[in-house]
PDB file of C-alpha atoms in Angstrom:
ATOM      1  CA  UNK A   1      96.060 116.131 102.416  1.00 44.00           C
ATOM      2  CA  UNK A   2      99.201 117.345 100.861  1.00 47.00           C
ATOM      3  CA  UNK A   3      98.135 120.591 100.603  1.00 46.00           C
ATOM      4  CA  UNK A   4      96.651 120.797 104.178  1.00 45.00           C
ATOM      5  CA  UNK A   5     100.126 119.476 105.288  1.00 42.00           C
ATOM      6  CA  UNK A   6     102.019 121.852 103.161  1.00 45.00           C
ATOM      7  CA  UNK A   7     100.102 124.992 103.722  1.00 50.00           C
ATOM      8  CA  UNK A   8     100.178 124.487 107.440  1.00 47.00           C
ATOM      9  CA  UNK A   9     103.654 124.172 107.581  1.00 56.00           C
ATOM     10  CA  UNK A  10     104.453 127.344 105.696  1.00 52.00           C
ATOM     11  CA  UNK A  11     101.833 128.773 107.826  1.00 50.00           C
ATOM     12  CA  UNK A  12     103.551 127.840 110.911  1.00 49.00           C
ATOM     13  CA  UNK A  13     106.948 128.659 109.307  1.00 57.00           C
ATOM     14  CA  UNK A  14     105.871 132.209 108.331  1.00 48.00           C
ATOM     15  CA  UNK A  15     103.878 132.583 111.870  1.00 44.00           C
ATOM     16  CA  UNK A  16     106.972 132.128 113.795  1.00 48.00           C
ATOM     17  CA  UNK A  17     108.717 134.414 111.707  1.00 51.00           C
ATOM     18  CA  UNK A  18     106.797 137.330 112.215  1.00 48.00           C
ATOM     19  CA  UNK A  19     106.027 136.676 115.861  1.00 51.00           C
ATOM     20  CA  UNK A  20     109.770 136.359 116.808  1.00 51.00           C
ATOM     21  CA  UNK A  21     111.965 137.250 113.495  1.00 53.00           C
ATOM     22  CA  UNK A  22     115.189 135.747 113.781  1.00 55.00           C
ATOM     23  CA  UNK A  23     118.175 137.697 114.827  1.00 56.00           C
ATOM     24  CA  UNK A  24     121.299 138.516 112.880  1.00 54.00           C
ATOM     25  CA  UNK A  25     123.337 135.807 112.001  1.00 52.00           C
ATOM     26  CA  UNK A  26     126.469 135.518 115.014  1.00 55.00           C
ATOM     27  CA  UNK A  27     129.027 133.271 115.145  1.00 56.00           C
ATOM     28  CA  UNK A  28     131.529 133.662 117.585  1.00 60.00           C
ATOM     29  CA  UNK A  29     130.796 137.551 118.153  1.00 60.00           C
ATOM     30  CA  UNK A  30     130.686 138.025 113.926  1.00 60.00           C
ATOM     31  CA  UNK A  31     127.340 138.959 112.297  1.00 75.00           C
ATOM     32  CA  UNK A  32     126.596 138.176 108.904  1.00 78.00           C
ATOM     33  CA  UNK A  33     126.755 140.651 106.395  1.00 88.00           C
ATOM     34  CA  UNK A  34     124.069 142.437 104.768  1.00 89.00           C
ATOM     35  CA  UNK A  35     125.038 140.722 101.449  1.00 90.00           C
ATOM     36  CA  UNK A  36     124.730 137.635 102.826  1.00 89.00           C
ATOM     37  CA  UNK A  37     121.464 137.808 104.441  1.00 91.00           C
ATOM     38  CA  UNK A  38     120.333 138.982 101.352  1.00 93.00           C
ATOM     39  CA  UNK A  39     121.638 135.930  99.695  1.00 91.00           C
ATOM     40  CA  UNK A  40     119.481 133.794 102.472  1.00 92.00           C
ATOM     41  CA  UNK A  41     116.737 135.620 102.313  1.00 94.00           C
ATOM     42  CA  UNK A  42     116.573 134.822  98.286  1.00 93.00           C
ATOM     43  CA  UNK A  43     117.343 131.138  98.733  1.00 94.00           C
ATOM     44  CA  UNK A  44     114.621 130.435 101.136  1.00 95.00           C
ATOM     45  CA  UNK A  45     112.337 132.606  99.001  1.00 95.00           C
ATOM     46  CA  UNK A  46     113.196 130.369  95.891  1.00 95.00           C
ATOM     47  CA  UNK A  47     112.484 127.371  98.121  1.00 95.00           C
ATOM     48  CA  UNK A  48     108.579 128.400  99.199  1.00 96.00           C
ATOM     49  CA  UNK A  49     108.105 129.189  95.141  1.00 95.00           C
ATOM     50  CA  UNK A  50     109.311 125.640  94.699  1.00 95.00           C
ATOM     51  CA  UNK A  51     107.097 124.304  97.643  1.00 95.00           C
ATOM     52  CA  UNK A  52     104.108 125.870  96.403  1.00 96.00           C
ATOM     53  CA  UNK A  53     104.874 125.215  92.866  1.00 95.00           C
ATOM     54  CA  UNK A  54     105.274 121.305  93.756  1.00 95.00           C
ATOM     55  CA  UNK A  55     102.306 121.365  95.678  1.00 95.00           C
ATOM     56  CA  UNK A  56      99.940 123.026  93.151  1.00 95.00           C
ATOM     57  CA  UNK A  57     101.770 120.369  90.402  1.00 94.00           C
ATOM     58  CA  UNK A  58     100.413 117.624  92.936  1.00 94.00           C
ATOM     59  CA  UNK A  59      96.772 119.397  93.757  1.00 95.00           C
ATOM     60  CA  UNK A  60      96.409 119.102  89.672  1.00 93.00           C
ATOM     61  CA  UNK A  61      97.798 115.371  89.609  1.00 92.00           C
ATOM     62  CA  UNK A  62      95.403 114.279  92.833  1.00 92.00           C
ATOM     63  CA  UNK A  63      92.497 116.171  90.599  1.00 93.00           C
ATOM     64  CA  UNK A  64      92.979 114.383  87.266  1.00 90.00           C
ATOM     65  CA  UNK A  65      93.267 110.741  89.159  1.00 88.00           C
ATOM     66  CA  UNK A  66      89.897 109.608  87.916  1.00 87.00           C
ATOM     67  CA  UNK A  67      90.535 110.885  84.314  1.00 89.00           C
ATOM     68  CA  UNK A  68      90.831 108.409  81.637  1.00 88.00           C
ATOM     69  CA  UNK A  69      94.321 109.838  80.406  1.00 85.00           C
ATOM     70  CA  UNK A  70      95.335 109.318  83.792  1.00 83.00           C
ATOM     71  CA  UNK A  71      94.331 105.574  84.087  1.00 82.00           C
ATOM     72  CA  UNK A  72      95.112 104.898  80.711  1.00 81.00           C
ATOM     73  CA  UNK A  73      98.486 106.022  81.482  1.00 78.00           C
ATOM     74  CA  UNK A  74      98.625 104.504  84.288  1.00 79.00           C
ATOM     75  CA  UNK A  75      98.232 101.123  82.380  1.00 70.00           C
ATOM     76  CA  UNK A  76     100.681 101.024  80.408  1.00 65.00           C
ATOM     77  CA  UNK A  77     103.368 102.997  82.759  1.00 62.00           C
ATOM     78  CA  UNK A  78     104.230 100.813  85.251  1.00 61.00           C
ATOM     79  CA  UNK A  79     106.950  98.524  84.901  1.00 60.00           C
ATOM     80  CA  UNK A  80     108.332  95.312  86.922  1.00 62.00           C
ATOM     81  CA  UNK A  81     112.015  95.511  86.844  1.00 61.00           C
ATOM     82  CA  UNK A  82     112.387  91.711  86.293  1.00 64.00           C
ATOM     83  CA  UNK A  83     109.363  90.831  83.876  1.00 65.00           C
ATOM     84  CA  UNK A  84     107.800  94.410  81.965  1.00 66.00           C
ATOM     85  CA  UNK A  85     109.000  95.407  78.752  1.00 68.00           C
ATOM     86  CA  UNK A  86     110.549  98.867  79.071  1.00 71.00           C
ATOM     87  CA  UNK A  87     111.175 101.496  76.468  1.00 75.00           C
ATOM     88  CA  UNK A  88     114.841 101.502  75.938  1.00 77.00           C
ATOM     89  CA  UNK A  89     115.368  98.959  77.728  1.00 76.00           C
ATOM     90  CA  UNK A  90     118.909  97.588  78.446  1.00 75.00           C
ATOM     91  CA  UNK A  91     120.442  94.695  81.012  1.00 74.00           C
ATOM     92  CA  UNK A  92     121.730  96.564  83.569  1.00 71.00           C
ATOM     93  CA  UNK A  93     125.610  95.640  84.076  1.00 70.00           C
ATOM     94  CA  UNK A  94     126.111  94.080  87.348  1.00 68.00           C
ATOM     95  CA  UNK A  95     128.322  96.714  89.014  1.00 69.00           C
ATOM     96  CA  UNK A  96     125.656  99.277  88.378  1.00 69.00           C
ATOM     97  CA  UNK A  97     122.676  97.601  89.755  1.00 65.00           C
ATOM     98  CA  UNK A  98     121.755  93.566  91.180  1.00 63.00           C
ATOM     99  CA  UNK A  99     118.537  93.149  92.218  1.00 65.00           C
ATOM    100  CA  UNK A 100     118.345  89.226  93.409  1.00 64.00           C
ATOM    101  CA  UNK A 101     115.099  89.108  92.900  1.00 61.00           C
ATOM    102  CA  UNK A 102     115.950  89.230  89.390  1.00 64.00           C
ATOM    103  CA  UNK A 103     118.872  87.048  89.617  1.00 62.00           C
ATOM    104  CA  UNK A 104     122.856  86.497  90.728  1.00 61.00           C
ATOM    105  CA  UNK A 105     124.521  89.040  88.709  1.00 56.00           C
ATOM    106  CA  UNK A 106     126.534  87.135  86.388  1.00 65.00           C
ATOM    107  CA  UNK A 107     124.271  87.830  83.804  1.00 66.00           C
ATOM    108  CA  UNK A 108     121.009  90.338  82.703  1.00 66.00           C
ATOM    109  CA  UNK A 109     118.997  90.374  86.028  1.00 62.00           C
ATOM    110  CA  UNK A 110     116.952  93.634  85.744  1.00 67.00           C
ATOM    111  CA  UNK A 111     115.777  94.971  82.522  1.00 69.00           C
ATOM    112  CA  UNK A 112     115.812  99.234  83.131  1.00 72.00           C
ATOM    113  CA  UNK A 113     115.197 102.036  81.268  1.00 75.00           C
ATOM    114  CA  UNK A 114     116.498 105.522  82.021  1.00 73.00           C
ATOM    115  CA  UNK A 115     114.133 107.180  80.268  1.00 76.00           C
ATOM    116  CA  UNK A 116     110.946 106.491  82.214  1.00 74.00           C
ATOM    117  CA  UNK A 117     110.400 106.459  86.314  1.00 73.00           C
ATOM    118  CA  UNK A 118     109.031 103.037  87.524  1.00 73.00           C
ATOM    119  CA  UNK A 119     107.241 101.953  90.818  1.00 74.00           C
ATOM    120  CA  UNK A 120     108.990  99.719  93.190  1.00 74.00           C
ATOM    121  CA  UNK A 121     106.696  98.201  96.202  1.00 79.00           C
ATOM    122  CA  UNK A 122     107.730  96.173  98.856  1.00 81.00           C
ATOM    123  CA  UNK A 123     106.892  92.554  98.482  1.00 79.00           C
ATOM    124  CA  UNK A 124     104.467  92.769 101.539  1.00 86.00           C
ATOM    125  CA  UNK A 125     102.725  95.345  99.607  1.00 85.00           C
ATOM    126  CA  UNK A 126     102.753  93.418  96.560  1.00 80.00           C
ATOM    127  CA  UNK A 127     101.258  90.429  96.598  1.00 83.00           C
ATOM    128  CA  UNK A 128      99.077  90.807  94.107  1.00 81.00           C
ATOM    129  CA  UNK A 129      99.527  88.606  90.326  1.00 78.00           C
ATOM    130  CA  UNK A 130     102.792  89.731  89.460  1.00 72.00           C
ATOM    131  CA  UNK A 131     104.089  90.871  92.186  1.00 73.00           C
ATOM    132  CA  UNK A 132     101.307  94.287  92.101  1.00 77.00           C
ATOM    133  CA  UNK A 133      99.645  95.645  94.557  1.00 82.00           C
ATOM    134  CA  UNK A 134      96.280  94.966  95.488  1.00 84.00           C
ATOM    135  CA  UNK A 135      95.921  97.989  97.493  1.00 87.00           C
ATOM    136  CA  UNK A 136      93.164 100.147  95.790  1.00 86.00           C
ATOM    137  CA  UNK A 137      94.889 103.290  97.730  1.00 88.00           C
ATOM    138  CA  UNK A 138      98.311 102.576  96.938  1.00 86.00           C
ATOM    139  CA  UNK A 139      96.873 101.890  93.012  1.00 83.00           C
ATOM    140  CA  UNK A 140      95.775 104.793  92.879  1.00 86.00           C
ATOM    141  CA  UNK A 141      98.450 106.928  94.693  1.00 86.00           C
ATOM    142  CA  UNK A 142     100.975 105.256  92.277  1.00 84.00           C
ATOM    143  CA  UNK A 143      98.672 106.369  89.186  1.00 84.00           C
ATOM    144  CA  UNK A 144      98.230 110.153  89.577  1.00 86.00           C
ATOM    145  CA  UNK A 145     101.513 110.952  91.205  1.00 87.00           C
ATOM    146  CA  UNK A 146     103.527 109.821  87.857  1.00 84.00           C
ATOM    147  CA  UNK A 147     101.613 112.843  86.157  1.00 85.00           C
ATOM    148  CA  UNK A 148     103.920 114.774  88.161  1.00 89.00           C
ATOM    149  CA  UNK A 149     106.771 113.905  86.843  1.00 86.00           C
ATOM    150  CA  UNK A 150     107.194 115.875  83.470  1.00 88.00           C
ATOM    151  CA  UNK A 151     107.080 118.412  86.534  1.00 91.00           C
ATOM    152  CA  UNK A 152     109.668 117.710  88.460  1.00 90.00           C
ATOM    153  CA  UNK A 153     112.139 116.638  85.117  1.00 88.00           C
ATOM    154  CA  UNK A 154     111.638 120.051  84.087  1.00 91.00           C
ATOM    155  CA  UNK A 155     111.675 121.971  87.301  1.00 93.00           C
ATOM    156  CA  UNK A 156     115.117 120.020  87.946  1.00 91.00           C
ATOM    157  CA  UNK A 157     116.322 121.424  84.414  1.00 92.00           C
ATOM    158  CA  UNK A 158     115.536 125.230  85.122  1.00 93.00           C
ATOM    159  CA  UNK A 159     116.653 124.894  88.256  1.00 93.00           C
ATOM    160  CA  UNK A 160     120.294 123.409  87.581  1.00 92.00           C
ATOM    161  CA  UNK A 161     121.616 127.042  86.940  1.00 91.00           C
ATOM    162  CA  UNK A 162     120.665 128.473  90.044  1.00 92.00           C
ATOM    163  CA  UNK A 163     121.366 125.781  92.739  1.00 91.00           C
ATOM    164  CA  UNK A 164     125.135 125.289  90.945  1.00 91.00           C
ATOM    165  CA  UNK A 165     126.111 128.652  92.666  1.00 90.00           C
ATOM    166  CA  UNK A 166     125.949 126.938  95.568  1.00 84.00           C
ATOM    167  CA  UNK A 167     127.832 123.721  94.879  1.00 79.00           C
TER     168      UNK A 167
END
């Protein structure tokens, strides 16, 4: 579905480009220069990489969701900020996070760890033991999408070099 919704959007993106390209930049009677159009024209290029990039990364993830590497995973992944045992855990200081759920604040009331993503549902959607989901869908969705993550870590740290030029 992802990739339906993806493609057609960069379908319908490129469609309306070449039906009706857009016209020189103007503001207030100024065009934009040559240089700078070529500067757009490289950003959103960069950007439909990334899309398709991201959505292949996801195509892979939504394949492997039945794998046993991906459930195993799965198993053992997802935390519950008041209860799970993370790795590297630490007691988040109140001015950086509260989550009442946990507790007041006045002492550790969320165990975290930066080093791993978790899964937060709303308690209607989790009313499972716990506080999990019950949700076979929303199981599974949870699951294979943290396979993309190594992804997107990485993708953010090639990418920091180029997107800094722009602020």
């Amino acid at each position: 579905m992802i990739r339906s919704l993806l493609s057609l959007s960069l379908a319908a993106s490129l469609l309306l480009l070449l039906i009706a390209p857009p016209a020189p930049l103007a503001v207030a009677g100024a065009t934009a220069s040559p240089e700078k159009e070529q500067e757009v024209k490289i950003i959103l290029e960069r950007m439909e990489a990334d899309v398709l990039a991201f959505r292949s990364a996801m195509e892979s993830a939504y394949a492997d969701r039945c794998s046993t590497e991906t459930l195993t995973q799965c198993a053992y992944s997802n935390y519950n900020d008041c209860t799970s045992s993370l790795p590297n855990q630490i007691c988040m200081e109140p001015e950086e996070l509260i989550m009442s759920a946990c507790g007041s604040g006045q002492e550790c009331n969320a165990l975290w760890s930066k080093t791993v993503s978790t899964v937060t549902f709303p308690s209607a959607l989790a009313q499972g033991y716990n506080a999990n989901p019950t949700d076979p869908e929303l199981i599974e969705t949870a699951c294979y999408t943290r396979r993309t993550e190594e992804y997107m870590v990485d993708k953010y740290k090639d990418d920091q070099a180029f997107w800094s030029q722009y602020g």
